[in-house]
Structures are given as structure tokens and as C-alpha cells.
Coordinates of C-alpha atoms in Angstrom, one line a residue:
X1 CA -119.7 53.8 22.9
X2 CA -117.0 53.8 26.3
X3 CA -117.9 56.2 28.9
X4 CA -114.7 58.4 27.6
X5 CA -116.4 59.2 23.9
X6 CA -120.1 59.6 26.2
X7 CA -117.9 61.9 28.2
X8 CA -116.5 63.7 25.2
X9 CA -120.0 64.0 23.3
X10 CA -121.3 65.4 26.4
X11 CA -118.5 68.4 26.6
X12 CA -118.9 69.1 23.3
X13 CA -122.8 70.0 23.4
X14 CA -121.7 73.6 24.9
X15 CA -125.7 74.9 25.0
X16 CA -127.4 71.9 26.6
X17 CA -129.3 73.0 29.9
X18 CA -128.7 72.0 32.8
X19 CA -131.3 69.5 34.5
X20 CA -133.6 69.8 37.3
X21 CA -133.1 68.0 40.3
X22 CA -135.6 66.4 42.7
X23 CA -137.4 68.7 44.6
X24 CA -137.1 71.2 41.9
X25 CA -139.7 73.3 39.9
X26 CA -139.3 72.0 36.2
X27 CA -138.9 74.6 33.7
X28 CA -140.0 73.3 30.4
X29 CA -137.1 72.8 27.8
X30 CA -137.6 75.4 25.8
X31 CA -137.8 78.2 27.8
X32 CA -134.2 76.9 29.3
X33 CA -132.9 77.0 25.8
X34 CA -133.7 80.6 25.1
X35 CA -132.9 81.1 28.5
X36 CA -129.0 79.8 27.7
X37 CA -128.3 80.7 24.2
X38 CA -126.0 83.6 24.4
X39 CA -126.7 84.6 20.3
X40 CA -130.0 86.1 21.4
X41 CA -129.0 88.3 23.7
X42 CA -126.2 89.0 21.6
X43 CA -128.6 90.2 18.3
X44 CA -130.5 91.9 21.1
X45 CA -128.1 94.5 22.0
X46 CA -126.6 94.7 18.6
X47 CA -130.6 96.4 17.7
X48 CA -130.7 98.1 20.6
X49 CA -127.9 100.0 19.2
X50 CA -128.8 100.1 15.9
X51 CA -132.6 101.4 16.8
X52 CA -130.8 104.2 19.3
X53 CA -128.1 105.3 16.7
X54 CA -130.8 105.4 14.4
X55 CA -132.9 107.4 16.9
X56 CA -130.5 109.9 17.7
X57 CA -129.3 110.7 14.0
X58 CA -132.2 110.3 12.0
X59 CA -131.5 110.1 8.0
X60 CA -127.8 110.0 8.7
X61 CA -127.7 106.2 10.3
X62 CA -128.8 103.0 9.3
X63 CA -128.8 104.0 5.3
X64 CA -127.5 102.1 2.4
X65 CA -124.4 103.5 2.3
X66 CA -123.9 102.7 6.2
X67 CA -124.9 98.9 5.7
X68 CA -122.4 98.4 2.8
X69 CA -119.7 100.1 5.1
X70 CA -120.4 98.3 8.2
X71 CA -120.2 95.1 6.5
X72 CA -117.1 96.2 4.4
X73 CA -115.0 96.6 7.5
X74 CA -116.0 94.4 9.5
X75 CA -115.5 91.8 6.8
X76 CA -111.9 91.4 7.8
X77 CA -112.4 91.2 11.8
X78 CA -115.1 88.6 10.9
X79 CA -112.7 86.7 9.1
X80 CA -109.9 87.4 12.2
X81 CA -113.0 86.6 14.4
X82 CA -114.0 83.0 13.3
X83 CA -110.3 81.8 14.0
X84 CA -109.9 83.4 17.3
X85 CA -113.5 81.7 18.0
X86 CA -112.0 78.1 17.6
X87 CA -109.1 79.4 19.7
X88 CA -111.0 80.7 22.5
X89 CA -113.0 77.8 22.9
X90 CA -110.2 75.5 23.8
X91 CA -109.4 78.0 26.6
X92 CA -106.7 79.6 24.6
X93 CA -105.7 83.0 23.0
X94 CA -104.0 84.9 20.7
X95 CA -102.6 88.0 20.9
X96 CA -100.8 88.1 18.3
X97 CA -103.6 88.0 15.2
X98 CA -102.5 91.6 14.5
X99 CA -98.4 91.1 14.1
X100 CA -99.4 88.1 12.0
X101 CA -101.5 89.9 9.7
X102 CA -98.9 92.4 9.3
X103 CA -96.4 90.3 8.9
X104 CA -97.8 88.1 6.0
X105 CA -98.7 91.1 4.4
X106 CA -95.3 92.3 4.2
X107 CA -94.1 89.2 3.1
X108 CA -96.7 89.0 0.2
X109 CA -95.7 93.1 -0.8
X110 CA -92.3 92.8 -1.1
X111 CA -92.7 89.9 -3.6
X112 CA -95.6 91.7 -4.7
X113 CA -92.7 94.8 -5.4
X114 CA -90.1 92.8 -6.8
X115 CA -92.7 91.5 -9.5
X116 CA -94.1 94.2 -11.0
X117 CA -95.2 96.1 -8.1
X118 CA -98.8 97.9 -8.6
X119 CA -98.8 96.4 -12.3
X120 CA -98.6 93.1 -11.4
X121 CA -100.2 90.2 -13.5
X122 CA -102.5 87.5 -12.1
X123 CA -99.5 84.5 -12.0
X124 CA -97.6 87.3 -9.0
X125 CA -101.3 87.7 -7.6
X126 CA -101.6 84.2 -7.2
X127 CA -97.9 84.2 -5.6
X128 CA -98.4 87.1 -3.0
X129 CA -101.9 85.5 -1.6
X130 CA -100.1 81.9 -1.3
X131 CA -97.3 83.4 0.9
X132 CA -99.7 85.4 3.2
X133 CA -101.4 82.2 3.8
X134 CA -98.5 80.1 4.4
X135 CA -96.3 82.6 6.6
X136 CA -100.1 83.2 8.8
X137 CA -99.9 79.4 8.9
X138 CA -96.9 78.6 9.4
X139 CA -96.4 81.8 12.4
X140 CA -99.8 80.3 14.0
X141 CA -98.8 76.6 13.8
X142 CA -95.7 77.9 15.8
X143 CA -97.2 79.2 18.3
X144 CA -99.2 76.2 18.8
X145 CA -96.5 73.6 19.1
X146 CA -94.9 75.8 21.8
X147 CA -98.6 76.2 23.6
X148 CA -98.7 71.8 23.3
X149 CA -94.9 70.6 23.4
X150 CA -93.8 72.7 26.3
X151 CA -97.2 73.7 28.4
X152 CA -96.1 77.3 28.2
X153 CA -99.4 79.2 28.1
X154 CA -101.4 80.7 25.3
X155 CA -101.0 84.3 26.7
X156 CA -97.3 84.3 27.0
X157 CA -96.6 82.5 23.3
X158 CA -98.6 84.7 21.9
X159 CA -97.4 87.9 23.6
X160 CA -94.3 86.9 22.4
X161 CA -95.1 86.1 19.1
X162 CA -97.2 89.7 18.6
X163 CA -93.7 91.2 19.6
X164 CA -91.6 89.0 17.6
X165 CA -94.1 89.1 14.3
X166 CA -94.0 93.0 14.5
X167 CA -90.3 93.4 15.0
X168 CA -89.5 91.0 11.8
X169 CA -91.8 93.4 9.9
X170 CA -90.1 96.0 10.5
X171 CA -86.9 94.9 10.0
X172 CA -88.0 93.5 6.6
X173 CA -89.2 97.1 5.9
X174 CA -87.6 99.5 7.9
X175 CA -90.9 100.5 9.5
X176 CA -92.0 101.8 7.0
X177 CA -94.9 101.3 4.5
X178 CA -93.3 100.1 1.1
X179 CA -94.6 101.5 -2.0
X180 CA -96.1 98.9 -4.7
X181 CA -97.4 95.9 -2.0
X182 CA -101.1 95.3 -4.1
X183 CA -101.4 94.9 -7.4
X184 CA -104.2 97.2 -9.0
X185 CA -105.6 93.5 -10.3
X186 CA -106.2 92.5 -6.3
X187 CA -107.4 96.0 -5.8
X188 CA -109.8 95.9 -8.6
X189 CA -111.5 92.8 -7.9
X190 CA -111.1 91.8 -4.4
X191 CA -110.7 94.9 -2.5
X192 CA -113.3 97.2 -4.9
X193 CA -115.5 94.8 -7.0
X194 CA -119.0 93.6 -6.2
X195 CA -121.3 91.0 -7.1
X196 CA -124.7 92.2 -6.9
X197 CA -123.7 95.2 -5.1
X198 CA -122.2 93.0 -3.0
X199 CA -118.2 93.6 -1.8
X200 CA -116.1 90.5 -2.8
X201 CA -114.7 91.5 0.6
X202 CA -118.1 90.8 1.8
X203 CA -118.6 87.8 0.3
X204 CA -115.5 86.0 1.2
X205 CA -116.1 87.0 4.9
X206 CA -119.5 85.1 4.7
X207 CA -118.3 82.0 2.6
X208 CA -115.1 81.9 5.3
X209 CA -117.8 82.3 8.2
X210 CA -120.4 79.8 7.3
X211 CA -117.4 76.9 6.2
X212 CA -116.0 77.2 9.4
X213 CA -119.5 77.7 11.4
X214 CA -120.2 74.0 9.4
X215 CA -116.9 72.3 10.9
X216 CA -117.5 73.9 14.2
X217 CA -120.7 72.2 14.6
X218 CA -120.7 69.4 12.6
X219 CA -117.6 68.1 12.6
X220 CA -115.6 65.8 14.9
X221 CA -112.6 68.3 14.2
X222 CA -115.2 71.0 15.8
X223 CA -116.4 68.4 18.6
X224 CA -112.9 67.9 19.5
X225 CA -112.0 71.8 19.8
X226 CA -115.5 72.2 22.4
X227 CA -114.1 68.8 24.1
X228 CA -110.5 70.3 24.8
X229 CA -112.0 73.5 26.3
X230 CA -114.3 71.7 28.2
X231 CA -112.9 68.7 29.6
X232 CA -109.1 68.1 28.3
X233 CA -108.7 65.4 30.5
X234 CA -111.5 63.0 29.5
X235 CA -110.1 63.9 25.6
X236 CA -106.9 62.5 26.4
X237 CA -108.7 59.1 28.2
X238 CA -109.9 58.7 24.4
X239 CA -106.6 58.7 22.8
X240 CA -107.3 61.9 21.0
X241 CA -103.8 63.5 20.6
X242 CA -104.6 67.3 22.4
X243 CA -101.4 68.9 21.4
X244 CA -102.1 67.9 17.7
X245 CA -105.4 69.1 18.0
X246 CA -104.1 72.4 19.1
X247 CA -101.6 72.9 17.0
X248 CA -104.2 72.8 14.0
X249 CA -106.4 75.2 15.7
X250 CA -103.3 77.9 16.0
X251 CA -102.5 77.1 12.6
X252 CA -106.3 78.0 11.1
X253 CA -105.8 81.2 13.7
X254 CA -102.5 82.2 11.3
X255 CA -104.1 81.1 8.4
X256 CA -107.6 83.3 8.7
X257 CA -104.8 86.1 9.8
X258 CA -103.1 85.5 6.1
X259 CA -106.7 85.6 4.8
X260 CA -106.8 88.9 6.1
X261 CA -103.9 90.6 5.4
X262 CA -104.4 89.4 1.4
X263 CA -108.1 90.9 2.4
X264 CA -106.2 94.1 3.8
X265 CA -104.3 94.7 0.7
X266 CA -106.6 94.9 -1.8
X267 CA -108.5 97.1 0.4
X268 CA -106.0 99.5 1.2
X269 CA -103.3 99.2 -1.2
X270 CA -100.8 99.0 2.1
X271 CA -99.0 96.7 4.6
X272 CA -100.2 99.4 7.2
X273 CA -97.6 98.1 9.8
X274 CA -98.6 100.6 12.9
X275 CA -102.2 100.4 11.8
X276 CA -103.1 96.6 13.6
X277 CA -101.9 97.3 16.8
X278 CA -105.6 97.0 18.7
X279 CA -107.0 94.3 16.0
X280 CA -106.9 91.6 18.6
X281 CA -108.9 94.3 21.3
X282 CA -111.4 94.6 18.5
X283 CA -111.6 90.4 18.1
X284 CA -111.7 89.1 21.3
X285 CA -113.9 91.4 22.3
X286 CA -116.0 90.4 19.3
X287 CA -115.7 87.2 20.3
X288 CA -116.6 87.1 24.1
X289 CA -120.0 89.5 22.9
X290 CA -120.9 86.4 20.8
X291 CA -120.9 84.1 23.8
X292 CA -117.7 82.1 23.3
X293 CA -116.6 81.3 27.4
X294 CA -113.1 82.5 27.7
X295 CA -113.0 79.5 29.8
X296 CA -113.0 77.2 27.5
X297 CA -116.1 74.9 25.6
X298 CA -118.4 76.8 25.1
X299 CA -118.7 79.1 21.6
X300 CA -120.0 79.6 18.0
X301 CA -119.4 81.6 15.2
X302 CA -122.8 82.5 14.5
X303 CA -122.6 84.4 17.6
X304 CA -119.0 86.0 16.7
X305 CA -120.6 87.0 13.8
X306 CA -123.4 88.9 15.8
X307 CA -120.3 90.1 18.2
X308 CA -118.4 91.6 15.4
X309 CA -120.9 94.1 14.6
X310 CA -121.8 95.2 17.6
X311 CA -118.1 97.1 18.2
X312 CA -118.7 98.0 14.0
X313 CA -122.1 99.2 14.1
X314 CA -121.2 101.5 17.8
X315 CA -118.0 102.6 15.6
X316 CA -120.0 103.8 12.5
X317 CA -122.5 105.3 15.1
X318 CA -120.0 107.3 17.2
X319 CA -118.8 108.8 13.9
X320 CA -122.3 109.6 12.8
X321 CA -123.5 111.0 15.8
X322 CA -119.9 113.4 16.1
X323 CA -118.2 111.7 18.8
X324 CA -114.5 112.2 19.0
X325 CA -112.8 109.1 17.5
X326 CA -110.2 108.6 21.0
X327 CA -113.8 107.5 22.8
X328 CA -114.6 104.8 20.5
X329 CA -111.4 102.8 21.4
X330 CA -112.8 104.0 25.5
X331 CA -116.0 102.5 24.2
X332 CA -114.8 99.3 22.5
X333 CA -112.6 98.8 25.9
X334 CA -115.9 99.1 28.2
X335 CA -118.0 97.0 25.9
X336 CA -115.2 94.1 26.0
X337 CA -114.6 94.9 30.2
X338 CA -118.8 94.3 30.2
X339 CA -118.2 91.3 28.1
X340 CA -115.8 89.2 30.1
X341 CA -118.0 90.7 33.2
X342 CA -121.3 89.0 32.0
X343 CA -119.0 86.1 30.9
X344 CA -118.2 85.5 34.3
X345 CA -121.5 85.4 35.8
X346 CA -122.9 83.3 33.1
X347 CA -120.5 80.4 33.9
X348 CA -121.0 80.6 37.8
X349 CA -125.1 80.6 36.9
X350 CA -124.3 77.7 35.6
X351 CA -122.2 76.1 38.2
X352 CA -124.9 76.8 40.6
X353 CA -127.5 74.7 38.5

């Protein structure tokens, strides 16, 4: 193995402790582990919040009902979630996740309306998801060739993009919502049916979530995407081609936003153009609760997961407990302002070790 790949192998192991010096009191192994792994603290608040909304509204939290609603919409931010995770972790961003979903939809409803509208067989079904999964992909693979070709950064492409996806949206539709974008089959089945009483919608999020957990963590495609965040440099020494690499990573972000759009339609029967405009708030934030270092290299979707219901279950709660709804966007705001806060001091803990 040359030093570069033992460089690259030792980037991409984001939740390896730091060692002791001499000198130093030794702290054994494991207690630095738990010590470092963001999940836990992460599923710590999460039932904190859970045991005090169920606390405060006794009977009226925490039920069945609750649990299947929680999961139900969270199912598509999860989804959002696990491509903005691989995103983040190579010190990137995306803004934009919102436009994009919007956008796909619209381009799957108005074939969708030209082919039989809410009638529609299976064959147009077929069609509609197809082209929300290639416009996401195509939108996000975009973005990333201008983010690796011309060095113009993440934020800015993306701004851009979110403004330019929108805009094409509208102009496609006028602004407004057309009338016959999901076909009662995709409503029926995908946005209302259960397995189990179990949501499709559910379901999907979780086979989405652990297929992409897998590549993430045991994958070279997921040990390049730590290696880039971490140390793009040494990645380069190795003749891994970055801006490839990239370019693939924006491209899964448009696809898992194409994912959720077809997810959106069948749940709501709409494009809902003016209804995304905070979705990527509600991600990153997700995101940076589950641990993944807005730095760069350091991530996992099992703690996105976690982070994704934590801004769900203090949603649900708010609503239970009678808050107005304007202070649950204040609330999701603080809790992603706390977020990149505890971010912060967890990478210069570690930089002091």
C-alpha cells in the first residue's frame, strides 16, 4: 500500500480517536469511542424530546397515530437527507434540493396531464417517475461539474441553481399548481398504501436509507466521498479524479431530490411549487444534528436519520402541545444555529487532541 492510499484510508475513518501522547493519562478505547460518536448524543436529545413532549401532553403525544405521522413526513426529508449527507461530507452544499424537487415534479405532472391526467395507467406512471429522476439527476450533476470544472463554490452554484430551478418551474406552469400531476394509481399505492401498516412512503425512505448507509461505509465510492472532505489533496496524490467524484455525489443529491418529488406526488396529489421553499433549512439542519462536520469528512447516515426526527418529532410536539406554527420554523432555526455551534466546538476538541 503507498503512503497516499495509507493517507486516504486514514481520512476516510471519520470516528477514529485521537491518540494519547507521552506524558498523557490514557483513556481506554472505548470510553473515547462513546466519547466521539456524534449518533449518541444525537438519539439522546431526540428522547429527551420525545420523553418531555410526552410529559407535557400526556395521551395526546407519542401514540400510534403520532409514530405513523412522524415517520410519514419525515419519510421524504430522510430521503432528501441521505443525499445532502454524502454532500456535506465532501465539504460541500446544496441549496438548491428544494427547486430541484419542484422542478422534477413539474416536469413529471405535466406529462403526467397530457397522459391521462389523475386517470393515468401504470405505462404513464412509469414515465412521470423516470423523468423526475432524470431531470433531479441531470439538475444535480450540473451543478456538480460547475462546483469541479470551474472551482466556483458549492454555495454560490447552488444558490444559483435554487433560483434558476424555481424560476423554470414557474415559467413551465405559470406559478401555479396544475391540476392532474398524480395519477390516483401513484396516489393509491405509493402515497396511501401500507404493508403491514407500514407506509410505502415509509418503506422506501428506509430501503433508500440503509442502500446508501451500505455504500457510505462500505464502499470505496463512500471512502472516497469521507477522503475528499477530509484531505482532498492526498486524494488527488492517488490519482483518484476529485471533480468526477463530485460530480457523482451532486448527481445522487438531484437524484434522491427526483426520488422525492415522485414521493411528494403521490402524497399530495401536487407540484406544491411555493410549498419547498425552507426544505433545505429542514435538511441541513437534519444533517449537522446527525454529526455530519460541515467541514468536511466526517458524517453518516445513520446519524441523519436520527437528525431527521429530531426537527419531525419537535414539529409534531409544538402542534400537540398548541404552539403557534410561525415558532416552529423559530425553533427549527435555533436547533440548526445550536447545531453548527456544537459542530464547531467538536472539530476544535479535536484539533486540540
Amino acid at each position: 500500500m503507498t503512503a497516499d492510499s495509507q493517507e486516504i484510508e486514514q481520512v476516510a475513518q471519520p470516528h477514529d480517536p485521537p491518540r494519547s501522547g507521552n506524558g498523557r493519562i490514557v483513556v481506554p478505547t472505548w470510553l473515547r469511542r462513546a466519547a466521539s460518536v456524534s449518533e449518541l448524543w444525537t438519539f439522546v436529545i431526540l428522547v429527551a424530546l420525545v420523553a418531555f413532549f410526552t410529559i407535557a401532553a400526556p395521551g395526546r403525544f407519542f401514540t400510534a397515530y403520532d409514530l405513523t405521522q412522524i415517520a410519514v413526513n419525515a419519510a421524504i426529508y430522510l430521503v432528501l437527507g441521505v443525499g445532502m449527507t454524502y454532500v456535506v461530507i465532501t465539504a460541500g452544499i446544496d441549496l438548491s434540493i428544494g427547486s430541484v424537487l419542484v422542478l422534477a415534479a413539474v416536469a413529471a405532472g405535466e406529462y403526467n396531464i397530457h397522459h391521462g391526467g389523475a386517470t393515468a395507467g401504470w405505462g404513464a406512471v412509469a414515465v412521470c417517475v423516470l423523468i423526475a429522476l432524470a431531470v433531479g439527476t441531470a439538475w444535480g450533476a450540473l451543478q456538480g461539474l460547475v462546483v469541479a470544472t470551474e472551482k466556483v463554490p458549492p454555495l454560490i452554484v447552488t444558490l444559483g441553481g435554487l433560483g434558476a430551478a424555481l424560476g423554470l418551474a414557474e415559467l413551465a406552469t405559470g406559478g401555479q399548481d396544475p391540476a392532474g400531476a398524480a395519477s390516483a394509481n401513484l396516489q393509491n399505492s405509493l402515497g396511501f398504501g401500507k404493508v403491514l401498516g407500514i407506509p410505502w412512503l415509509v418503506i422506501l425512505a428506509a430501503v433508500v436509507t440503509a442502500v446508501f448507509g451500505a455504500v457510505l461505509g462500505g464502499t470505496k465510492f463512500g471512502n472516497y466521498t469521507l477522503a475528499i472532505g477530509s484531505n482532498p489533496a492526498a486524494v488527488r496524490r492517488a490519482g483518484i479524479p476529485v471533480g468526477r467524484h463530485l460530480i457523482k455525489v451532486y448527481g445522487l443529491m438531484g437524484l434522491l431530490a427526483g426520488l422525492g418529488a415522485v414521493m411528494w406526488l403521490a402524497s399530495y396529489g401536487t407540484t406544491s411549487i411555493a410549498g419547498h421553499s425552507t426544505d433545505n433549512l429542514k435538511v441541513i439542519t437534519a444533517v449537522v444534528l446527525g454529526g455530519t462536520s460541515l467541514f468536511g469528512g466526517r458524517g453518516s447516515v445513520l446519524g441523519t436519520v436520527i437528525g431527521v426526527f429530531i426537527p419531525a418529532v419537535l414539529t409534531t410536539g409544538l402542534i400537540v402541545i398548541g404552539v403557534q406554527q410561525y415558532w416552529q420554523d423559530v425553533a427549527v432555526g435555533v436547533v440548526l444555529v445550536a447545531a453548527v455551534y456544537i459542530d464547531q466546538m467538536r472539530r476544535k476538541t479535536r484539533e486540540r487532541t
